[in-house]
Tab-separated table of C-alpha atoms in Angstrom:
chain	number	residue	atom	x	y	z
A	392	UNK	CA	-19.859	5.150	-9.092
A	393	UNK	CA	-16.912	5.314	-11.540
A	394	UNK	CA	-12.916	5.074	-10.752
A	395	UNK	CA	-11.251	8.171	-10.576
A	396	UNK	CA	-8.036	6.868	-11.330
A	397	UNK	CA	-5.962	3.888	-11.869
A	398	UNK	CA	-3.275	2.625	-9.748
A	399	UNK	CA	0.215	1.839	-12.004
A	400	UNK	CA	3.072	0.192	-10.935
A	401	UNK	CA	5.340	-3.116	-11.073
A	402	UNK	CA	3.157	-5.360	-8.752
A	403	UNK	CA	0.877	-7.667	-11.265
A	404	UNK	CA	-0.265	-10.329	-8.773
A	405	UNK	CA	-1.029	-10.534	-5.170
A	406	UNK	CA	2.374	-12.444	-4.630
A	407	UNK	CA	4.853	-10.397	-3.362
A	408	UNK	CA	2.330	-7.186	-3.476
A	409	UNK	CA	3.129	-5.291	0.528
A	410	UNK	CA	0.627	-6.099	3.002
A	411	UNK	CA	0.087	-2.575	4.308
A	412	UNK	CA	0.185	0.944	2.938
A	413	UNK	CA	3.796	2.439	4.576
A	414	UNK	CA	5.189	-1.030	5.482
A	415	UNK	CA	7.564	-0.528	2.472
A	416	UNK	CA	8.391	3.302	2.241
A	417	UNK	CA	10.328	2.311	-0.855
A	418	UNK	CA	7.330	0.674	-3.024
A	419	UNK	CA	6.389	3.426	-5.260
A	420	UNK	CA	3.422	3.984	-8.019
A	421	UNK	CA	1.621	6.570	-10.003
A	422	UNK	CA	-1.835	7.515	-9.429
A	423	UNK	CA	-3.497	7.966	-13.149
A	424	UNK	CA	-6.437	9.839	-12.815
A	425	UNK	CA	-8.956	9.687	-15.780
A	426	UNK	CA	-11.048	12.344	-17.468
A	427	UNK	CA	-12.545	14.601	-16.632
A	428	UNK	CA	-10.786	14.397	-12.887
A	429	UNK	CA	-7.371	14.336	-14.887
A	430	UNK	CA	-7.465	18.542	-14.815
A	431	UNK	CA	-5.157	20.535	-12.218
A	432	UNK	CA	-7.770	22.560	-11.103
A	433	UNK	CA	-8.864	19.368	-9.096
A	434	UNK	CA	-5.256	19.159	-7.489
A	435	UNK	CA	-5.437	22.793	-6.278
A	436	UNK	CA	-3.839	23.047	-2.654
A	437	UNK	CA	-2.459	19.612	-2.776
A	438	UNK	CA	0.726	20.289	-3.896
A	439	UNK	CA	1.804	21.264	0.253
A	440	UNK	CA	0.433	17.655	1.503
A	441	UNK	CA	2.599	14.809	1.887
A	442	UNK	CA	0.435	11.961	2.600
A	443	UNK	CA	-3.258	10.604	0.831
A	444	UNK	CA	-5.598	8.345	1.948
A	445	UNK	CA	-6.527	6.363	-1.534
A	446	UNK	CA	-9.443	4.600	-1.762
A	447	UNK	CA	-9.764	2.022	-3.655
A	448	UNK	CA	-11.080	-1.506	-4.978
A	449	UNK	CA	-9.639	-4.842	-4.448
A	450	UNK	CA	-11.175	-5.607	-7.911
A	451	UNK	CA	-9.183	-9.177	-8.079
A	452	UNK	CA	-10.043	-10.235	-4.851
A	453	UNK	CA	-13.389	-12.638	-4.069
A	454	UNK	CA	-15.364	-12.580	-0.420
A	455	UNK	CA	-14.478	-16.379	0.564
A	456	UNK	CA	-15.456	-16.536	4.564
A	457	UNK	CA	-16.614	-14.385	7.292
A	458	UNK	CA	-13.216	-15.543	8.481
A	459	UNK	CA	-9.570	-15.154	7.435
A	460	UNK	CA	-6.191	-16.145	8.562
A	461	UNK	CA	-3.873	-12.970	8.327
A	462	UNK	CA	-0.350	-13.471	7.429
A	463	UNK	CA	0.845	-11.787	10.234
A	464	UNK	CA	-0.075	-14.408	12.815
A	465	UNK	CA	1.927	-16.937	10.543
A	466	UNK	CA	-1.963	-18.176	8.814
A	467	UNK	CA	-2.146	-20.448	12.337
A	468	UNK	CA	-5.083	-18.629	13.439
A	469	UNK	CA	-8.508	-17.194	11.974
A	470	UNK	CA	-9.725	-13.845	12.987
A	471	UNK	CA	-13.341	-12.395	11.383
A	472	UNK	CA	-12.616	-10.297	7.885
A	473	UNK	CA	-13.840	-7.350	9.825
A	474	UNK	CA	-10.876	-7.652	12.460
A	475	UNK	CA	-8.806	-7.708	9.408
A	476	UNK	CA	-7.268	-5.717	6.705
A	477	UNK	CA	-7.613	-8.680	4.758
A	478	UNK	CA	-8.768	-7.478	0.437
A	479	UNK	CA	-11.520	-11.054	0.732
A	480	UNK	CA	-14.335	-8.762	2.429
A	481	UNK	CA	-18.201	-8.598	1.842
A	482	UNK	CA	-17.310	-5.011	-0.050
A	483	UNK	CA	-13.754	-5.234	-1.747
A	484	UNK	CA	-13.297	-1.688	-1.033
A	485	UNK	CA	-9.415	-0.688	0.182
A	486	UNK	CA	-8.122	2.585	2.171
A	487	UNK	CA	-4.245	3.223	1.454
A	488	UNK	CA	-1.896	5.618	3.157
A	489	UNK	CA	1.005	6.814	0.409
A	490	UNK	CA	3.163	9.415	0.817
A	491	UNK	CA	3.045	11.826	-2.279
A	492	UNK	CA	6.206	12.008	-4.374
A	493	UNK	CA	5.574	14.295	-6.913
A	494	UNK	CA	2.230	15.957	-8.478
A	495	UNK	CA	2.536	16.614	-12.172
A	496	UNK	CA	0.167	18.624	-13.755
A	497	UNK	CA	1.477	18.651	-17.535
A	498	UNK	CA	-0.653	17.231	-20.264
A	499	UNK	CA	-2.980	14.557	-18.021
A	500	UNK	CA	-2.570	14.845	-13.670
A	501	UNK	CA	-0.871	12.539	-12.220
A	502	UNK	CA	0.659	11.183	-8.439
A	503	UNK	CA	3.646	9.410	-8.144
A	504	UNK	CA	3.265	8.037	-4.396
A	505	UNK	CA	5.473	5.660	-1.818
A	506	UNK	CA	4.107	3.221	0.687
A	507	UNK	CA	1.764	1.610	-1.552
A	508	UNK	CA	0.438	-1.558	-1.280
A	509	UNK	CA	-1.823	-1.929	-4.310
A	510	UNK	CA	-1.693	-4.133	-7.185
A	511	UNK	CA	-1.311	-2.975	-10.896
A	512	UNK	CA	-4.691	-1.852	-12.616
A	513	UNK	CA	-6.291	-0.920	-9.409
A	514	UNK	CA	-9.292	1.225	-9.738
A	515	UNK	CA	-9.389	4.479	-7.562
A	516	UNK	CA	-12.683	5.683	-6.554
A	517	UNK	CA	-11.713	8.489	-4.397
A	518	UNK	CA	-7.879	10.396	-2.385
A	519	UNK	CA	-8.576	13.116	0.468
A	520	UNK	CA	-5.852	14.526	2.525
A	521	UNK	CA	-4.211	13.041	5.447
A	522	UNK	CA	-5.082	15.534	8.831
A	523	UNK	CA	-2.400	14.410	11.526
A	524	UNK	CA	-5.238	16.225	13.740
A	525	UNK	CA	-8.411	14.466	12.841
A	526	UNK	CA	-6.657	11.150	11.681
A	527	UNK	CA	-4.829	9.979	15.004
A	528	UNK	CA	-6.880	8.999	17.671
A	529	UNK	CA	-6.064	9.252	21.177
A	530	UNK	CA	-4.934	5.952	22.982
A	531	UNK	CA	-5.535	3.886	19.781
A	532	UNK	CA	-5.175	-0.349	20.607
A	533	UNK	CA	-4.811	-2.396	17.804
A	534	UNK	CA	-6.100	-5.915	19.536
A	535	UNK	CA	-4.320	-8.850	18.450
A	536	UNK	CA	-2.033	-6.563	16.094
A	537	UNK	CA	-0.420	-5.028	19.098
A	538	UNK	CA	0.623	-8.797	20.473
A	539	UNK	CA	2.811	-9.033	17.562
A	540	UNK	CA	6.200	-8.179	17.341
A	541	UNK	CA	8.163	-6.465	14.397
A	542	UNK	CA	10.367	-8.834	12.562
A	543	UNK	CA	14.021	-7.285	12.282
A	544	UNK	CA	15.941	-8.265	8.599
A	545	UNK	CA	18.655	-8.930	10.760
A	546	UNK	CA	17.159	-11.893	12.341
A	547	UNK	CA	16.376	-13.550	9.029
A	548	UNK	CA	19.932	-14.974	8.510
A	549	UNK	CA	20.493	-14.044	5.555
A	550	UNK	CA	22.279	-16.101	2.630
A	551	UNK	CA	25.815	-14.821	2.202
A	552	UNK	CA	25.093	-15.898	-1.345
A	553	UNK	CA	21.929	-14.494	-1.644
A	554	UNK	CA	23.396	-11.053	-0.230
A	555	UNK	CA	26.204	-10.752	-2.641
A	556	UNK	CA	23.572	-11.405	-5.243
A	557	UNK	CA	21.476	-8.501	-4.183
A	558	UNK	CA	24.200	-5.981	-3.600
A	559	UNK	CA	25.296	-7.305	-7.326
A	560	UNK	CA	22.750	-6.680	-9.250
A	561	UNK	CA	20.541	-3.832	-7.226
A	562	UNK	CA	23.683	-1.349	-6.411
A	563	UNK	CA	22.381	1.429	-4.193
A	564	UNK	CA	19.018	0.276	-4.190
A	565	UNK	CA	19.993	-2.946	-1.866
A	566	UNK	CA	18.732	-1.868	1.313
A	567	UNK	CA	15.437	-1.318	-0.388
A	568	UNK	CA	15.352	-4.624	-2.532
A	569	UNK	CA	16.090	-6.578	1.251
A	570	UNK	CA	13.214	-4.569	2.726
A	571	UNK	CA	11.097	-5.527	0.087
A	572	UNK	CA	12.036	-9.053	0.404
A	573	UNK	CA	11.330	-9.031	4.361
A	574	UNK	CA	7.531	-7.875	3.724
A	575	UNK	CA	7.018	-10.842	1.564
C-alpha cells in the first residue's frame, strides 16, 4: 500500500499540532496527491462536498503502551490506546475530518482543507466523502469524553500584554491565532 498524497502545511512537530480534526476550524493545509492519483478525473463529483474523511499515517509516532494518558483529562489518568484517539497505537493509522476549501485541478490536483490536525509530511493513504446520513449515529456516548467540559478562552485570563501582542502583530487574524493558542 502506497500514500496517495501528502499532507502540507505549517505544523513540523507534534508541539502545538491540534488534537482533533475540527477543533480548530481555522488550521488549514493542502492535500498533495501524487501520481498517478494527481489527475481530475479522480476528483470527479467532489467538487459539491464540503467535508473528507482523510486517512492517514501517524508516520512519526511509535506504539509505547497499551495505555495512554490523553491530554484532555489533564495526563492525570491512563485510559487503553483503543479508548483513545491517541497517534501511539499498535497500527499508526489516523482518520481526519477537514472541511474542503478549495479543489484545484490545474497542472497537479490538489485540496486545500480546514480543521486539520495533521503534521507536515503526512502520508495519505486514502479521502472518501463525509455522508451526514451514514456517518452520525443515533444516540452516540462518548464515555469518559462526554464527562469533560469545554474550556472557554475567556476563562484563561488572558495577559493584557500578551493580548496587545497578538492583536499587534496578527491583525484580523487574532481571534484565530487565540483559538489556536487555547487548543495547545
Amino acid at each position: 500500500m502506497n500514500p496517495i498524497a501528502y499532507l502540507r502545511c505549517h505544523y513540523k512537530e507534534k508541539f502545538g499540532t491540534p488534537r482533533q480534526s475540527g477543533s480548530i476550524p481555522e488550521a488549514y493545509g493542502t492535500i498533495e496527491f501524487v501520481s498517478p492519483f494527481d489527475r481530475p478525473e479522480f476528483f470527479d463529483g467532489l467538487e459539491d462536498i464540503t467535508h473528507i474523511w482523510v486517512i492517514g499515517l501517524f508516520d512519526k509516532a511509535e506504539f509505547q503502551s497499551p495505555k495512554v494518558r490523553p491530554p484532555r483529562l489533564g495526563g492525570n489518568k491512563k485510559v487503553g490506546v483503543f479508548a483513545s484517539r491517541s497517534p501511539f497505537r499498535p497500527n499508526p493509522l489516523s482518520l481526519s475530518l477537514f472541511k474542503i476549501e478549495k479543489i484545484n485541478i490545474e497542472n497537479n490536483v490538489t485540496i486545500d482543507v480546514s480543521g486539520i490536525d495533521l503534521m507536515d509530511g503526512t502520508p495519505i493513504y486514502d479521502i472518501k466523502p463525509f455522508h451526514p446520513e451514514a456517518d452520525i449515529p443515533d444516540s452516540p456516548r462518548a464515555g469518559w469524553i462526554d464527562t469533560l467540559e469545554k474550556r472557554k478562552l475567556d476563562s484563561l485570563g488572558w495577559d493584557e500584554e500578551a493580548v496587545l501582542f497578538l492583536k499587534n502583530n496578527t491583525g484580523e487574524e487574532y481571534s484565530k491565532m487565540s483559538l489556536m493558542i487555547l487548543e495547545i
